[in-house]
Short mmCIF file of C-alpha atoms in Angstrom, two decimals:
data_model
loop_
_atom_site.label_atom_id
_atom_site.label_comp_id
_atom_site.label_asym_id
_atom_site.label_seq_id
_atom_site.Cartn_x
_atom_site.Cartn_y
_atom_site.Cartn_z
CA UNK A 1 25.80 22.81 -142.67
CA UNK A 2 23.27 25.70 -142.14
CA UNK A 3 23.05 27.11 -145.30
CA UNK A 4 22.19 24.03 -147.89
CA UNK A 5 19.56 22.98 -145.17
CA UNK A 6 18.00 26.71 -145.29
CA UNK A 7 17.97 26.47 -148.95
CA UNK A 8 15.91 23.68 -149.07
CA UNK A 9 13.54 24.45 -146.39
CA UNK A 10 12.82 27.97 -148.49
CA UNK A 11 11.56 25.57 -151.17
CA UNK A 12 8.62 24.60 -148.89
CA UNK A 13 6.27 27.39 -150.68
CA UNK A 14 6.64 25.61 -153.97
CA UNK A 15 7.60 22.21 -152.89
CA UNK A 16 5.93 19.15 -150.94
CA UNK A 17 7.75 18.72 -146.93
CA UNK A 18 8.49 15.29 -148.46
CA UNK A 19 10.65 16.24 -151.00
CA UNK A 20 12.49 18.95 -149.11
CA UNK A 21 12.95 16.21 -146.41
CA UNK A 22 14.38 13.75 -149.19
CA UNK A 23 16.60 16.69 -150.37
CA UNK A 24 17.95 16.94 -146.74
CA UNK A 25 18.62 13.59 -145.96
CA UNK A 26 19.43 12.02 -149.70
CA UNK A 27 21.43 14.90 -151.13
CA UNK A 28 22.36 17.10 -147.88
CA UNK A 29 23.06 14.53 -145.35
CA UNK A 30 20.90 15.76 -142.50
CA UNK A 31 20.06 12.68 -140.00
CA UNK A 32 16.47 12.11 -140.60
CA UNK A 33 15.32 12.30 -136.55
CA UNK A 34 17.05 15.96 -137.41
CA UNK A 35 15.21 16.70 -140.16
CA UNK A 36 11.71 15.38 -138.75
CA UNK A 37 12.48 18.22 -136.20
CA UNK A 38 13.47 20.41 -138.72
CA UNK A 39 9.27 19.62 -140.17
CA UNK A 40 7.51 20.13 -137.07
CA UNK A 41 8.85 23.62 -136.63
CA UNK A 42 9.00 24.84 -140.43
CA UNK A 43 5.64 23.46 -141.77
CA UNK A 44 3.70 25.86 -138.95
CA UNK A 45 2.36 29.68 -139.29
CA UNK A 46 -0.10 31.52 -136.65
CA UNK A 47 0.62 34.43 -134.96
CA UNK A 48 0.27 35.40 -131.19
CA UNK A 49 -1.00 31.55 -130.14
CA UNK A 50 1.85 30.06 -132.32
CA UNK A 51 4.43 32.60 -130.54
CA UNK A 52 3.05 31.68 -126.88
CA UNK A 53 2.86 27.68 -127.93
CA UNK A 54 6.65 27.98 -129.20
CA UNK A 55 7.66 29.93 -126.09
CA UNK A 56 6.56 27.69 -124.09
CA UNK A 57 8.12 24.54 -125.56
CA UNK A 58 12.32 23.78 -125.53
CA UNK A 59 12.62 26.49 -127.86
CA UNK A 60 11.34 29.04 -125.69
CA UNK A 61 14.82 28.03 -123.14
CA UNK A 62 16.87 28.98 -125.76
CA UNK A 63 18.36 32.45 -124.71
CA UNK A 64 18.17 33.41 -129.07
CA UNK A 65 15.17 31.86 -129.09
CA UNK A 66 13.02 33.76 -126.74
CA UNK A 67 14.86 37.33 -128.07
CA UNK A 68 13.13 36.48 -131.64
CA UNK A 69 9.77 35.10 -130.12
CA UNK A 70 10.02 38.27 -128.14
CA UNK A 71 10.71 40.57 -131.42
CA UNK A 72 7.99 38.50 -133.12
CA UNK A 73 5.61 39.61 -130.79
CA UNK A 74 6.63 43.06 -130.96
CA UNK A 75 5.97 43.28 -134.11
CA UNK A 76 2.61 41.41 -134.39
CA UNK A 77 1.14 44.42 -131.58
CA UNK A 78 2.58 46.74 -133.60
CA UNK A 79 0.52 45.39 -136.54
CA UNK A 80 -2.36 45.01 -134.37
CA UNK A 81 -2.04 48.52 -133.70
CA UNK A 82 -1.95 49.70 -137.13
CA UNK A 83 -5.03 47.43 -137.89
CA UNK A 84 -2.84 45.19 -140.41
CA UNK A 85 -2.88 41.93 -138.23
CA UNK A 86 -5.07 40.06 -140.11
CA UNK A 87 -3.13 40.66 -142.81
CA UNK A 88 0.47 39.08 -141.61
CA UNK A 89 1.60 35.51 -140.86
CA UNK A 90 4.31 34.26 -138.99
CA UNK A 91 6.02 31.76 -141.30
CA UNK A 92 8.50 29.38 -140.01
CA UNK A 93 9.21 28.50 -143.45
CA UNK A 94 10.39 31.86 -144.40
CA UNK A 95 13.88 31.03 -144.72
CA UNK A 96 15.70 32.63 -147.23
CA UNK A 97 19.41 34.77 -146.02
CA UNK A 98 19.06 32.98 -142.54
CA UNK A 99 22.49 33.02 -143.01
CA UNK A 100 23.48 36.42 -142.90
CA UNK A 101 20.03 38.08 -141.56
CA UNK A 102 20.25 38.47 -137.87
CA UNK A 103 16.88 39.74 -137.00
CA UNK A 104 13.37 39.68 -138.35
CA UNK A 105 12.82 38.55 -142.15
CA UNK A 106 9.70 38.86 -144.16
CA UNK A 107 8.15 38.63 -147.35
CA UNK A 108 5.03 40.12 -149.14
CA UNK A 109 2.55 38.33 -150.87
CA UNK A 110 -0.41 39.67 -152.60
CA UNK A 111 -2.86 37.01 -151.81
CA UNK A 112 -5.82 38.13 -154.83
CA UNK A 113 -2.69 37.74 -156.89
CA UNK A 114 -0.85 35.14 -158.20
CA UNK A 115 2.26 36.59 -158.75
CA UNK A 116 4.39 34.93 -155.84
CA UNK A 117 6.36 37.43 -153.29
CA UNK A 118 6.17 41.65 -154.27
CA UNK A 119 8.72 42.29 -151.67
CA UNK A 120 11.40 40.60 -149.37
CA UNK A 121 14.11 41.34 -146.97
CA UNK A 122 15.12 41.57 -143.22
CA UNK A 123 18.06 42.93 -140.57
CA UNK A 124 21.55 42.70 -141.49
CA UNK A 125 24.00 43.56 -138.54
CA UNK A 126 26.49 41.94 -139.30
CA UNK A 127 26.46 41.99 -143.57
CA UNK A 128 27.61 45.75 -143.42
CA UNK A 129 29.63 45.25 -140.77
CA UNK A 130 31.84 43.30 -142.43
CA UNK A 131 33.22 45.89 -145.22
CA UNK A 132 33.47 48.23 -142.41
CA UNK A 133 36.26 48.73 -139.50
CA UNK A 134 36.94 45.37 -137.43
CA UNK A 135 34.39 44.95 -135.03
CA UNK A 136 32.08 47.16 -135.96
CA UNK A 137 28.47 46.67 -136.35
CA UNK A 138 26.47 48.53 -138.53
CA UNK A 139 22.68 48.07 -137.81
CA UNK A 140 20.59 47.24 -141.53
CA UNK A 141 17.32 46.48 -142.64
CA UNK A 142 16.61 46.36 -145.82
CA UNK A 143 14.11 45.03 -148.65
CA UNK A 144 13.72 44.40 -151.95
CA UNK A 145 10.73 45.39 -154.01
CA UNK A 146 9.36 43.45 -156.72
CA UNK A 147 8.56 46.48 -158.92
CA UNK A 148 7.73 44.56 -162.43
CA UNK A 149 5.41 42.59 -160.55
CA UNK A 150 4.14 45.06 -158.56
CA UNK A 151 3.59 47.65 -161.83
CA UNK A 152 1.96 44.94 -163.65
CA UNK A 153 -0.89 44.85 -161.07
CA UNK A 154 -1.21 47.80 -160.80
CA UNK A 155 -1.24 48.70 -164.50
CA UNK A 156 -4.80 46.31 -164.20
CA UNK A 157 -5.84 48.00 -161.41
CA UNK A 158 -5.19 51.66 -162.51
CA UNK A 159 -9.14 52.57 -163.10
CA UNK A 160 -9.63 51.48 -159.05
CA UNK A 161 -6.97 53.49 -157.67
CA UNK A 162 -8.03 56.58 -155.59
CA UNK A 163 -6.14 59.26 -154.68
CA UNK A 164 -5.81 62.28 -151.78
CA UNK A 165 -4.21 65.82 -152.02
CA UNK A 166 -4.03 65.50 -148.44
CA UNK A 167 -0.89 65.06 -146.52
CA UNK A 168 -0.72 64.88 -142.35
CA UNK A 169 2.62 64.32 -140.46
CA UNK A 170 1.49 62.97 -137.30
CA UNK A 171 4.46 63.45 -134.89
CA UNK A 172 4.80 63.74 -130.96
CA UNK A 173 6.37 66.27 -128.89
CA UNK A 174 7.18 63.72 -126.04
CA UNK A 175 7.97 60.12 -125.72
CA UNK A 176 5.95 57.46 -125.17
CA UNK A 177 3.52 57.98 -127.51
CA UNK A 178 4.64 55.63 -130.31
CA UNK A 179 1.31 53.33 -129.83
CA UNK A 180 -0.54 56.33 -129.90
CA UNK A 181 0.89 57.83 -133.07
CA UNK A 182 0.20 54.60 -134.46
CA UNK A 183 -3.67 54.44 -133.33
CA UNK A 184 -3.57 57.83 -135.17
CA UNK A 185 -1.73 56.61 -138.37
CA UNK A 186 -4.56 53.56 -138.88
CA UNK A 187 -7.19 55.89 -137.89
CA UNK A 188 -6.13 58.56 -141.22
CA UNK A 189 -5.20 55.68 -142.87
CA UNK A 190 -9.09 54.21 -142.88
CA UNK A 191 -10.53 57.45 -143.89
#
């Protein structure tokens, strides 16, 4: 079953591979050639040469596969763009909701902090869509903010904070010009 197998890979950021593999195998059932698969793929995190190495192996046939490699990518440009690439990780661990999430998921981590994740979530399709009309889907993303966590830090932090009065909508009278806007965006951003 999916789910039980997805709950124990999500324990991979506070657990050993061996002992989520035991907890497959011993107390989930998974074959263990299955769940020596199930390792390779989960224990890995890159970016753009992980995407291209995974898109090029058996996974990369599979017509699901290649959509979320493809989104994956999307995303890490877009990142690139805004100058916040060296800042994200694809995780293959990241598997919390796999079982109603139906697009990208993600999590925030404050890496000078040891707090564990500020902020989670993903897409949702098909969540919504079932307390709506029959076959209807209702496109979602959402998240989740830590905010105890998150006020907590920044309590600390208070005395480091700078602020602007300044306030710029940067918006385009055309299309094409989302990478641009998004040049701009990291450009304000850094001064």
């Amino acid at each position: 079953d999916f789910r039980p197998i997805c709950s124990a890979v999500d324990k991979l950021d506070k657990e050993s591979w061996e002992d989520v593999k035991k907890e497959m195998v011993e107390m989930k059932g998974l074959d263990e050639s299955v769940a020596d698969k199930i390792g390779a793929l989960v224990q890995r995190k890159g970016q753009f040469d992980l995407l291209e190495e995974l898109d090029k192996s058996d996974l990369g046939t599979n017509k699901s596969a290649a959509a979320g490699i493809a989104d994956m990518k999307l995303l890490l440009e877009y990142c690139q763009l805004f100058g916040c690439l060296d800042h994200v990780s694809f995780d293959l661990s990241l598997a919390r909701g796999l079982d109603y999430y139906t697009g990208t998921i993600y999590e925030a981590v404050l890496t000078s902090e040891e707090v564990g994740s500020v902020a989670g979530g993903g897409r949702y399709d098909n969540l919504v869509g079932m307390f709506a009309n029959k076959g209807r889907s209702v496109p979602c993303v959402g998240v989740s903010i830590g905010i105890e966590r998150l006020f907590s830090i920044m309590e600390r932090k208070l005395k480091e904070n700078r602020t602007s009065s300044i306030q710029v909508l940067v918006a385009s009278g055309q299309k094409g010009m989302l990478r641009e806007r998004m040049k701009l965006l990291n450009m304000l951003w850094g001064s």
